[in-house]
mmCIF file of C-alpha atoms and ligand atoms in Angstrom:
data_model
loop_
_atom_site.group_PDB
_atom_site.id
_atom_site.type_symbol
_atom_site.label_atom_id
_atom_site.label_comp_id
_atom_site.label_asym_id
_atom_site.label_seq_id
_atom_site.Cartn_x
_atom_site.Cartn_y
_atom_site.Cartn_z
ATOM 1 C CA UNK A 865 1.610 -25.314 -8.567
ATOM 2 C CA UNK A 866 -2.506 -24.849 -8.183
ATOM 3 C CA UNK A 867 -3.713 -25.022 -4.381
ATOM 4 C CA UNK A 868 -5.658 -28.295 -4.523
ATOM 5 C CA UNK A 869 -7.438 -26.806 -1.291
ATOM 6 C CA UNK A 870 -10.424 -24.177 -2.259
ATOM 7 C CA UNK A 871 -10.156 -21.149 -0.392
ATOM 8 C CA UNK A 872 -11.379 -22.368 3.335
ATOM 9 C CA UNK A 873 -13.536 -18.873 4.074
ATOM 10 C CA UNK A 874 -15.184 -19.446 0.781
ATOM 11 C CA UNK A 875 -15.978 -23.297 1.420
ATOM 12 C CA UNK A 876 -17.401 -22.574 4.758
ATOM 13 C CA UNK A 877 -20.214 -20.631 2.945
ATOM 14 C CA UNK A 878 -23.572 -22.204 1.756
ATOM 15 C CA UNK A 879 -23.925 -23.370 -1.021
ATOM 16 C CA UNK A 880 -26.063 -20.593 -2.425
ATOM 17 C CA UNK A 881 -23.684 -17.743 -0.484
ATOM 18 C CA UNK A 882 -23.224 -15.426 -3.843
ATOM 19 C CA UNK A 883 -26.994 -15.643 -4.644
ATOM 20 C CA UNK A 884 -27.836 -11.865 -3.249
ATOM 21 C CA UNK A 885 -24.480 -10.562 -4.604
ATOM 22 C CA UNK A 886 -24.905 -11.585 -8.158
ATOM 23 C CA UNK A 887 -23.771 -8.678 -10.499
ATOM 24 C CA UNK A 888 -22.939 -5.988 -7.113
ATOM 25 C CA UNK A 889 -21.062 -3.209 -7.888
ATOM 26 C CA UNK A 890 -19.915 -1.740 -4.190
ATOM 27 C CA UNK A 891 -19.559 1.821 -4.789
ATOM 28 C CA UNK A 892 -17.944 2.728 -1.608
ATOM 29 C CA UNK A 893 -14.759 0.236 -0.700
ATOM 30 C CA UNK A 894 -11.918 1.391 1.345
ATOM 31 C CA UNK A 895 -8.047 -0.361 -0.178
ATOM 32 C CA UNK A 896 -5.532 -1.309 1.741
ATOM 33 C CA UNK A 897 -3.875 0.548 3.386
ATOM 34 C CA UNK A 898 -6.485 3.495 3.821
ATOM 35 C CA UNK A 899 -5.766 5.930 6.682
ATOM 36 C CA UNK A 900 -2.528 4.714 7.032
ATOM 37 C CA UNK A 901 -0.235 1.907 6.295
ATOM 38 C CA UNK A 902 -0.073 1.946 10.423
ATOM 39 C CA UNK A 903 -3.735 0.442 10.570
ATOM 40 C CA UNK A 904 -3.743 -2.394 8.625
ATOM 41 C CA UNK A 905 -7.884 -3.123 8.250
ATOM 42 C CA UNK A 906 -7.749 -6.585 5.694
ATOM 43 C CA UNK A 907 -5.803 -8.676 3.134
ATOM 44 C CA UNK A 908 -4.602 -6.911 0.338
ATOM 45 C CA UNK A 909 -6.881 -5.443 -2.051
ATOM 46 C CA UNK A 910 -6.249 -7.550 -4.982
ATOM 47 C CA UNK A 911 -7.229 -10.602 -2.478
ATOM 48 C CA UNK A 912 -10.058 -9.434 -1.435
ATOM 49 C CA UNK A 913 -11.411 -8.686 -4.949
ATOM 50 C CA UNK A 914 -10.866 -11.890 -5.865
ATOM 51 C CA UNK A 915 -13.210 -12.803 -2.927
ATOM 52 C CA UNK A 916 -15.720 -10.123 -4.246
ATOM 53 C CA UNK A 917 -15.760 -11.939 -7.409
ATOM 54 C CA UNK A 918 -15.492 -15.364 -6.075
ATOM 55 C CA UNK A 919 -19.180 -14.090 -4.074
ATOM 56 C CA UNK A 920 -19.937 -13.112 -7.619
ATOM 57 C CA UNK A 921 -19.791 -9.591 -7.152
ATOM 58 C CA UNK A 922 -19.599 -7.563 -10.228
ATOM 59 C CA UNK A 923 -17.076 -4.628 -9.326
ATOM 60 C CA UNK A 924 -15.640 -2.093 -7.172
ATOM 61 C CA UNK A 925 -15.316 1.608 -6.619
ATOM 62 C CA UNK A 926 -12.413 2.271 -4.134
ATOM 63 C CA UNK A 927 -12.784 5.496 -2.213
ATOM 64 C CA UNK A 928 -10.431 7.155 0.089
ATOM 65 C CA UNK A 929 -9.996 10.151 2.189
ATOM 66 C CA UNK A 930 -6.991 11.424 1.356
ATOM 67 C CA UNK A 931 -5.541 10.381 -1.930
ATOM 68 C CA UNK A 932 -7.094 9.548 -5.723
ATOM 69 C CA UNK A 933 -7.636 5.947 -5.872
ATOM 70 C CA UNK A 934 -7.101 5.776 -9.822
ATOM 71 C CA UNK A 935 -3.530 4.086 -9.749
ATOM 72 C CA UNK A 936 -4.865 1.624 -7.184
ATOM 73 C CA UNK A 937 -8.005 0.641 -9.259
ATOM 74 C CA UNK A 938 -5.753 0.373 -12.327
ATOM 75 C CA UNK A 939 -3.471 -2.344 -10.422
ATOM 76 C CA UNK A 940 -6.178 -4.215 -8.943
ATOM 77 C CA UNK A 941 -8.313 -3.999 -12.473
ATOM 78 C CA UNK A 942 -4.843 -5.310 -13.974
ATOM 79 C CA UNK A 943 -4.533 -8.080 -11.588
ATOM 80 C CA UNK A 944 -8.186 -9.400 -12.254
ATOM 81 C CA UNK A 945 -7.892 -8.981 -16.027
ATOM 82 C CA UNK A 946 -9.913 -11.948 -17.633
ATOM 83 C CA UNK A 947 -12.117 -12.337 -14.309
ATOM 84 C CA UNK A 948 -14.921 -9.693 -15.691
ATOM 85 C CA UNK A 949 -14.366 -8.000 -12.725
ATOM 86 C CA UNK A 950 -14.162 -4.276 -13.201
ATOM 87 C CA UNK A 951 -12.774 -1.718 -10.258
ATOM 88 C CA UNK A 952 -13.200 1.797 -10.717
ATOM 89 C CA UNK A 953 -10.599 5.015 -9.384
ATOM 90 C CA UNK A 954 -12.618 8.411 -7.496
ATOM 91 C CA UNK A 955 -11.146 11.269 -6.036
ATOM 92 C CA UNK A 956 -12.470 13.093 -2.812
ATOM 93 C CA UNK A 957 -12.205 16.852 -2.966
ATOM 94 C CA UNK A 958 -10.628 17.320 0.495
ATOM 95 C CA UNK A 959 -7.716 19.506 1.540
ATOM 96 C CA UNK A 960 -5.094 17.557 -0.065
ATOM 97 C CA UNK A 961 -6.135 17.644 -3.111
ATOM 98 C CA UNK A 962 -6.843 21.106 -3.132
ATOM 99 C CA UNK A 963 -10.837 21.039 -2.296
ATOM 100 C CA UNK A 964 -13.620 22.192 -4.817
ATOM 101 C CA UNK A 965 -11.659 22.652 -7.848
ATOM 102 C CA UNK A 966 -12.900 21.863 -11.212
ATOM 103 C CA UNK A 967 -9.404 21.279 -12.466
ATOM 104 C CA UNK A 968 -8.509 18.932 -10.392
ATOM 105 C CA UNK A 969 -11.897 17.243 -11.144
ATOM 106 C CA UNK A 970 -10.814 17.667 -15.018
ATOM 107 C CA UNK A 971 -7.380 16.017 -14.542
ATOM 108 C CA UNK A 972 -8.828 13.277 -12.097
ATOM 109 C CA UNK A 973 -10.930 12.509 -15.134
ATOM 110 C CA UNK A 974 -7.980 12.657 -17.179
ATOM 111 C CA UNK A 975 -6.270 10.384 -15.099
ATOM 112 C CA UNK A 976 -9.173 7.685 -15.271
ATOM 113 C CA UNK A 977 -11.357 8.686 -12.099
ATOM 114 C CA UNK A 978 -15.401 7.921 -12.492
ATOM 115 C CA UNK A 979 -16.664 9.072 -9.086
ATOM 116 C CA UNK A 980 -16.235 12.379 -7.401
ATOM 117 C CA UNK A 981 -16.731 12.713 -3.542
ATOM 118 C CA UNK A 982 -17.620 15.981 -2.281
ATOM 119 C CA UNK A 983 -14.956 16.729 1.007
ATOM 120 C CA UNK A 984 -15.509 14.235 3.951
ATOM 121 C CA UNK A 985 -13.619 15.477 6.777
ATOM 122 C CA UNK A 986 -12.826 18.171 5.019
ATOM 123 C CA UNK A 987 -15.807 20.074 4.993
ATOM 124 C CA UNK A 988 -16.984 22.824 7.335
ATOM 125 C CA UNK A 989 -19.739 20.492 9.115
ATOM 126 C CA UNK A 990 -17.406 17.464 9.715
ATOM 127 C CA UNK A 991 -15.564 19.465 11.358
ATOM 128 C CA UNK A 992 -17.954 20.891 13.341
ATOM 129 C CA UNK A 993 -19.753 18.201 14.447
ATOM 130 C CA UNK A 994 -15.734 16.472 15.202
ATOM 131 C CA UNK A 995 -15.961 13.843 12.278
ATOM 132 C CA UNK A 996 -15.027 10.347 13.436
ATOM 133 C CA UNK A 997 -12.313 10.201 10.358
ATOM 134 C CA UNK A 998 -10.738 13.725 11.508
ATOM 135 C CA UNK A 999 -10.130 11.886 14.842
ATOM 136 C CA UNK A 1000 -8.822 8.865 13.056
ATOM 137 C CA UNK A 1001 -6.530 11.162 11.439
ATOM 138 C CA UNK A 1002 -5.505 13.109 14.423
ATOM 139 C CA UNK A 1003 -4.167 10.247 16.028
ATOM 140 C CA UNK A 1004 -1.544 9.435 12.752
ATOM 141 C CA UNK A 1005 -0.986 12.967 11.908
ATOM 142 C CA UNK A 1006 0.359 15.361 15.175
ATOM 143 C CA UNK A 1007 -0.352 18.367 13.359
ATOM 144 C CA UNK A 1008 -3.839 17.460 12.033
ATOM 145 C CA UNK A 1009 -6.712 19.382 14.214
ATOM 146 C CA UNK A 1010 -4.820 22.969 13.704
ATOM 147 C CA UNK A 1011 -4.517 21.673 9.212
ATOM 148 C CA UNK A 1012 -8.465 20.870 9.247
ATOM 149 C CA UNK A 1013 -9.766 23.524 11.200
ATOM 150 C CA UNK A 1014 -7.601 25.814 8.749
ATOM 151 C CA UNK A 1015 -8.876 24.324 5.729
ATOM 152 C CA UNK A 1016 -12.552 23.024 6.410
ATOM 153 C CA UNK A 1017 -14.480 23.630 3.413
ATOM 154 C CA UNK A 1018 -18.132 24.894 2.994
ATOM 155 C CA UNK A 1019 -20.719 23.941 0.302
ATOM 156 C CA UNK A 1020 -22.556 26.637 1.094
ATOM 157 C CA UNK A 1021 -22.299 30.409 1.877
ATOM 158 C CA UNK A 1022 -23.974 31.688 4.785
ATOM 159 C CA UNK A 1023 -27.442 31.913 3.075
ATOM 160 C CA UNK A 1024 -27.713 28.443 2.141
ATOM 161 C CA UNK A 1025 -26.586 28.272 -0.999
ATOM 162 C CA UNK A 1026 -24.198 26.476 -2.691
ATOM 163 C CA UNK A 1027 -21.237 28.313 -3.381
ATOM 164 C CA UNK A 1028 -19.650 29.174 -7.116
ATOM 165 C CA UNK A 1029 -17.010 26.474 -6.477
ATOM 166 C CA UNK A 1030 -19.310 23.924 -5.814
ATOM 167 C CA UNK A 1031 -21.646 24.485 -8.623
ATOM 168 C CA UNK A 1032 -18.542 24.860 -10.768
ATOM 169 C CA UNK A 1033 -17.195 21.007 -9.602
ATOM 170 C CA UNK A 1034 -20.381 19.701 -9.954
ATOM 171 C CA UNK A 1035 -20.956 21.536 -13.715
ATOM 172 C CA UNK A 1036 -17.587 19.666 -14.090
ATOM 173 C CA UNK A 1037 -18.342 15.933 -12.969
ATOM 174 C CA UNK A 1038 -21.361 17.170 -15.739
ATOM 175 C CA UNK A 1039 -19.552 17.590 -18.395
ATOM 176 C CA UNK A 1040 -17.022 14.857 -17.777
ATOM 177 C CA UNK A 1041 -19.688 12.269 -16.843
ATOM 178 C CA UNK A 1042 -18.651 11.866 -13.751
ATOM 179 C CA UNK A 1043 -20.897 10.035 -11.037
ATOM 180 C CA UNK A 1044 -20.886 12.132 -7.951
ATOM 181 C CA UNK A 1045 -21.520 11.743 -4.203
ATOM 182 C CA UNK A 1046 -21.549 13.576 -1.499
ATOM 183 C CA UNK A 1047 -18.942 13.017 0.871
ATOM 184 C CA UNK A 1048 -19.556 14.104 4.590
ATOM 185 C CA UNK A 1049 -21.730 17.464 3.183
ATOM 186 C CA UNK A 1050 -24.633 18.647 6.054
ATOM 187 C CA UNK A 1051 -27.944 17.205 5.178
ATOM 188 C CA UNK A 1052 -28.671 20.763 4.185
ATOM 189 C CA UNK A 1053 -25.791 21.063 1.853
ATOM 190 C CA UNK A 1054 -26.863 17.747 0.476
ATOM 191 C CA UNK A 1055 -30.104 19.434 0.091
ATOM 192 C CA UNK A 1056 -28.783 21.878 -1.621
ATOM 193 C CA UNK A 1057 -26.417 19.648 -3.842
ATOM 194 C CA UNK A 1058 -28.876 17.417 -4.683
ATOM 195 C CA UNK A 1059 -31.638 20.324 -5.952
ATOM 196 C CA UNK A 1060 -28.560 21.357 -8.230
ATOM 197 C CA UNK A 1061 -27.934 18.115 -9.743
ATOM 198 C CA UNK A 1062 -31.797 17.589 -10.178
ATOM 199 C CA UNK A 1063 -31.386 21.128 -12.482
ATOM 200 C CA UNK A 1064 -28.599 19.979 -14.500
ATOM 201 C CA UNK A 1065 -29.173 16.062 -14.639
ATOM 202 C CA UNK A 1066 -25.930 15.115 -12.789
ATOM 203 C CA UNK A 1067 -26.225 11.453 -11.139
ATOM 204 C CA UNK A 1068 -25.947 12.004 -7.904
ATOM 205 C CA UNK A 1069 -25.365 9.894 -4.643
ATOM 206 C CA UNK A 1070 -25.984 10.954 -0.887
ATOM 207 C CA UNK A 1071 -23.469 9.485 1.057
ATOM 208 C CA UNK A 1072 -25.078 7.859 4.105
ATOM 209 C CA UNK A 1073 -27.877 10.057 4.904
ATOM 210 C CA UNK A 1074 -28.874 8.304 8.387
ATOM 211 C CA UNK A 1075 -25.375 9.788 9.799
ATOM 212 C CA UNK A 1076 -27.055 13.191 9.520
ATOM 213 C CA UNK A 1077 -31.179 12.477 9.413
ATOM 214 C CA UNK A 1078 -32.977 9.623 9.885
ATOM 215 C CA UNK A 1079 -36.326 11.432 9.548
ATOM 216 C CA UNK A 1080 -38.252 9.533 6.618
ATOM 217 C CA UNK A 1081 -40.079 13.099 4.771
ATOM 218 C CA UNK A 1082 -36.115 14.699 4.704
ATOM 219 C CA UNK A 1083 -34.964 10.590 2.798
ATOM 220 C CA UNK A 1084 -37.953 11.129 0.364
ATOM 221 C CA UNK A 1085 -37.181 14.715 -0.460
ATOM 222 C CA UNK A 1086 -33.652 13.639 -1.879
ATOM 223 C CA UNK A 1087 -35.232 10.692 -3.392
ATOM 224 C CA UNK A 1088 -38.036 13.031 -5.323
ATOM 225 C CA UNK A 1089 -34.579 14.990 -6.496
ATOM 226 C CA UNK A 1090 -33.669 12.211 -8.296
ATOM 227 C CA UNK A 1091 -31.126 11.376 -5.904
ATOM 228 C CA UNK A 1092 -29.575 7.979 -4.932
ATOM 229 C CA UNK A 1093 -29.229 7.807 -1.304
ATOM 230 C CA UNK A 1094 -26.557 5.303 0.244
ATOM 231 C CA UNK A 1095 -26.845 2.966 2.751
ATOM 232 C CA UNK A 1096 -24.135 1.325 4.315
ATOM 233 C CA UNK A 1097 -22.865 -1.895 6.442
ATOM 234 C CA UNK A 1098 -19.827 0.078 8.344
ATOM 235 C CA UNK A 1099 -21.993 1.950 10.775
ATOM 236 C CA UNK A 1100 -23.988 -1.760 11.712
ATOM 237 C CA UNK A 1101 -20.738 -3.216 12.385
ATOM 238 C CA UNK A 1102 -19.319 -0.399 14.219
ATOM 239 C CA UNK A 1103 -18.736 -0.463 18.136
ATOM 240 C CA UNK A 1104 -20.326 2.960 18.232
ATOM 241 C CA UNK A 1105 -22.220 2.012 16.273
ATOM 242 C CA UNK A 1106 -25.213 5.108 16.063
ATOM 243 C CA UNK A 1107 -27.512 2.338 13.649
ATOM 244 C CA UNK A 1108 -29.004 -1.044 13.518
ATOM 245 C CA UNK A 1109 -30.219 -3.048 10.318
ATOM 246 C CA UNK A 1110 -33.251 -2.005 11.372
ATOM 247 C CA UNK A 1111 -32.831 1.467 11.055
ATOM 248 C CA UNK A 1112 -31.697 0.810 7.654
ATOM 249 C CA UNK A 1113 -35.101 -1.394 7.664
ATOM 250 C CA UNK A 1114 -37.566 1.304 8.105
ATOM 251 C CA UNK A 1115 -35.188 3.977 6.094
ATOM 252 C CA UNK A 1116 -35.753 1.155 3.112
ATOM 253 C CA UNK A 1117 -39.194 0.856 3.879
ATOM 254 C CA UNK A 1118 -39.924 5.108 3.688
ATOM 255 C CA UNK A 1119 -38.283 5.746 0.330
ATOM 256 C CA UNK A 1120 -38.293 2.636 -1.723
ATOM 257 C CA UNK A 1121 -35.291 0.531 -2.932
ATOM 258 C CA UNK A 1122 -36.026 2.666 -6.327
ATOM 259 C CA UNK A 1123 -33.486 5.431 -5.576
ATOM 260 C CA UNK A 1124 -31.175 3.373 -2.736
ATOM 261 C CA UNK A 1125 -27.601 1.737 -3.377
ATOM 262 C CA UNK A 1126 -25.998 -0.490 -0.512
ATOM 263 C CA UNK A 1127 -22.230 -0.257 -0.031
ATOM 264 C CA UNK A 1128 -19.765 -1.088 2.801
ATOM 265 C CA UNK A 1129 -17.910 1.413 3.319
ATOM 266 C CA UNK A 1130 -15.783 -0.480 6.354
ATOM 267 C CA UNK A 1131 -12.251 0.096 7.161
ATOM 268 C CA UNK A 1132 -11.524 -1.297 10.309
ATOM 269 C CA UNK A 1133 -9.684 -4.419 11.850
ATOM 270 C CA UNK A 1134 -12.957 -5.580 13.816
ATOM 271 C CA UNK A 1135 -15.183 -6.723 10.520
ATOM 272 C CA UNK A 1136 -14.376 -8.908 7.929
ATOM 273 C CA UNK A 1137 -13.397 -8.358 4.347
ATOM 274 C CA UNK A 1138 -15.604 -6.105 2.249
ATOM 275 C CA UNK A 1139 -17.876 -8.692 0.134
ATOM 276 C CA UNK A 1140 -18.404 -10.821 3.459
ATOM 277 C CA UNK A 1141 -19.604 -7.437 4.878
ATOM 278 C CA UNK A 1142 -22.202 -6.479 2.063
ATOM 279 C CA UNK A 1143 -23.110 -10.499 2.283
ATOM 280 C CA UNK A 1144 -24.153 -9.867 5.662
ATOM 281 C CA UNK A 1145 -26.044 -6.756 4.866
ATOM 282 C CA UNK A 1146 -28.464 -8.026 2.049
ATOM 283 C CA UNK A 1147 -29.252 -11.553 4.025
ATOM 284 C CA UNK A 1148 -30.239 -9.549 6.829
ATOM 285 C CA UNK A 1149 -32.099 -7.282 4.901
ATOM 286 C CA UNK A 1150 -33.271 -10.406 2.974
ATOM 287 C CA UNK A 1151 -34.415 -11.832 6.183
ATOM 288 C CA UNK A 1152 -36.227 -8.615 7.367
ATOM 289 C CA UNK A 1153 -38.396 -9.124 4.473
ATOM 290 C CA UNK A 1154 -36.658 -7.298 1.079
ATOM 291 C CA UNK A 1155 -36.894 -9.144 -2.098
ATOM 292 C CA UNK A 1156 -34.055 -10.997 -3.882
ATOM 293 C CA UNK A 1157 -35.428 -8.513 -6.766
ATOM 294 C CA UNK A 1158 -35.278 -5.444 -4.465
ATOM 295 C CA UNK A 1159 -31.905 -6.245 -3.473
ATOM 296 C CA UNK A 1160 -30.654 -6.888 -7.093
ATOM 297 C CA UNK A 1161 -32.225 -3.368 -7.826
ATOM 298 C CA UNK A 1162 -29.906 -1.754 -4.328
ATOM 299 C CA UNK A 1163 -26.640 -3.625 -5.112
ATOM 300 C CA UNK A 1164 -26.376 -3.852 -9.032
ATOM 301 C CA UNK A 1165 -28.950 -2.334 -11.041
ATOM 302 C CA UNK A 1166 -28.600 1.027 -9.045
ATOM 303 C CA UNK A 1167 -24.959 1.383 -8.902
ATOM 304 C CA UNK A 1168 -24.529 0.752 -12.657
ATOM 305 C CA UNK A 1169 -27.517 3.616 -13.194
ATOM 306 C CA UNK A 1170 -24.997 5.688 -10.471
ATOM 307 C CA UNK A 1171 -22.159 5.380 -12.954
ATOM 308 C CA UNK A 1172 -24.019 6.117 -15.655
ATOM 309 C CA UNK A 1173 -24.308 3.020 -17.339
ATOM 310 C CA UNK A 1174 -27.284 1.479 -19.371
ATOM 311 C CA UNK A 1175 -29.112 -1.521 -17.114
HETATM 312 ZN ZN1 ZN B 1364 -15.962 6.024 3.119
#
C-alpha cells in the first residue's frame, strides 16, 4: 500500500530545497550505527539515502573509523537500485585493520573499496593532541587509551618524512585507482602526503585542514600540490564547536573553490540527517556570497574529479 502522505521533512522544504545539491556526491558520511550500535546518531542508512536522493543528491561515500564500509555501501547501493543513486565502500587504515599496509589496501580494493583514509585516531598526532574520536571510543571500549597509545601510527619518521609504509599504501591506492584522503594525519604529514601524491599523480584529499591550520599560505600550499582540501559541516554544528561558517568563509575565499570538496562528516544525535546537514552548509555559504556555480564545482564536480571520474 503507497503512503498517500509525502514524506513530512521533505514537504516542509521550499520549493527549490534540492537546487544547491543537484548532482552532490558527499564523500565523507558516517552509517548507522558508527562508533557503536550504543549511540544511535539517525535513521537508518538506507532512509536517509533516500532523503539524499530525494534532495537530489547524487551519491555517497560512507566512511568509518573502525571497520571497511564496503558491505554496507553494497546493501544500501542494493536498496536504491533503479534510483541512480550510487554509494561507494572506503577503508581507514587504523589499528584494526592492521594500519599502513598495502595488502590490506589491495584486498579492500578487491573487496570493492574506492577511498582510502589514512589512520584517524589511529595515528601518532591524534593521539597526541587526545583526538575527540579516541575519547568517543574510550568511553565504549574500557580498554581503549592503553590499545591506542600502543598502536598510534606515524606517517612520518622523525625527520619528516614519510615513512616506507606510507609511500608503499599510497603507491598502492596508485596502482589500484584508489581516491585517497588523509584521515586525522598532522598538517605536516599532510604536507608531506600531499608533496608525494603531487610526484606520483595520486588524487588526493586533505581531510579537514582547519582542525589543524587555519592559516590561508599553509591551505594554498596543499592546493598548489594538487590537492583537494575538505571542508566540512560537523565541526559548525558541533557544541565545541572550534569553527564557524565563516571560518569556512574566508578559508573558501584564500584558496578558491577550484581544489575544495564540502562533506558532512556528522555523527551525532544533536544534528539532523546528513543531506539536511550539507543543505545547510551550501545555503549558508550561498548566502555569504558563493555562487550556485562555485558550489556545484565544491559538492559535485570536485568529488567526482576525487574519485577519479571524468566531469
Ligand atoms: Zn569522519
Amino acid at each position: 500500500m503507497s503512503d498517500p502522505h509525502p514524506d513530512p521533512f521533505v514537504a516542509a522544504l521550499p520549493e527549490t530545497f534540492d537546487l544547491l545539491l543537484r548532482g552532490a556526491i558527499d564523500v565523507h558520511v558516517h552509517g548507522q550505527p558508527d562508533l557503536s550500535a550504543g549511540l544511535p546518531n539517525r535513521g537508518t542508512d538506507v532512509a536517509v539515502a533516500r532523503l539524499a536522493q530525494a534532495y537530489g543528491m547524487s551519491g555517497w561515500v560512507l566512511k568509518s573509523h573502525l571497520w571497511p564500509t564496503m558491505d554496507r555501501a553494497r546493501a544500501v547501493r542494493q536498496a536504491m537500485t533503479g534510483t541512480g543513486f550510487r554509494v561507494e565502500g572506503s577503508i581507514t587504515l587504523n589499528p584494526p585493520v592492521g594500519g599502513l599496509e598495502p595488502s590490506v589496501v589491495e584486498l579492500a580494493a578487491a573487496h570493492g573499496a574506492r577511498v582510502v583514509f589514512l589512520p584517524t585516531w589511529g595515528t601518532a598526532a591524534d593521539v597526541a593532541r587526545g583526538g575527540y574520536i579516541s575519547r568517543l571510543l574510550a568511553r565504549v571500549a574500557p580498554s581503549f587509551d592503553e590499545y591506542v597509545a600502543r598502536s598510534a601510527i606515524a606517517l612520518c619518521d622523525p625527520v619528516g618524512a614519510l615513512t616506507g609504509r606510507t609511500k608503499a599504501v599510497i603507491d598502492a591506492c596508485r596502482a589500484l585507482g584508489l581516491a585517497l584522503a588523509t584521515g586525522h594525519a598532522s598538517a605536516a604529514e599532510s604536507r608531506a602526503v600531499a608533496a608525494y601524491c603531487a610526484g606520483i599523480g595520486q588524487r588526493v584529499l586533505i581531510t579537514h585542514p582547519l582542525h589543524y591550520t587555519t592559516d590561508p599560505t599553509e591551505l594554498r600550499e596543499f592546493v598548489d600540490m594538487g590537492a583537494y582540501l575538505e571542508f566540512c559541516n560537523a565541526p559548525l554544528v558541533h557544541p565545541d564547536g572550534h569553527l564557524r561558517i565563516r571560518d569556512v568563509h574566508e578559508a573558501l575565499a584564500a584558496v578558491g573553490p577550484q581544489r575544495a570538496i564540502l562533506t558532512t562528516d556528522v555523527f551525532s544525535r544533536w544534528v539532523p540527517p546528513a543531506p539536511e546537514c550539507l543543505r545547510m552548509f551550501v545555503e549558508q555559504l550561498a548566502y555569504l556570497g558563493w555562487t550556485a556555480e562555485q558550489i556545484a564545482t565544491m559538492v559535485a564536480t570536485n568529488p567526482r574529479a576525487f574519485l577519479g571520474e571524468p566531469a
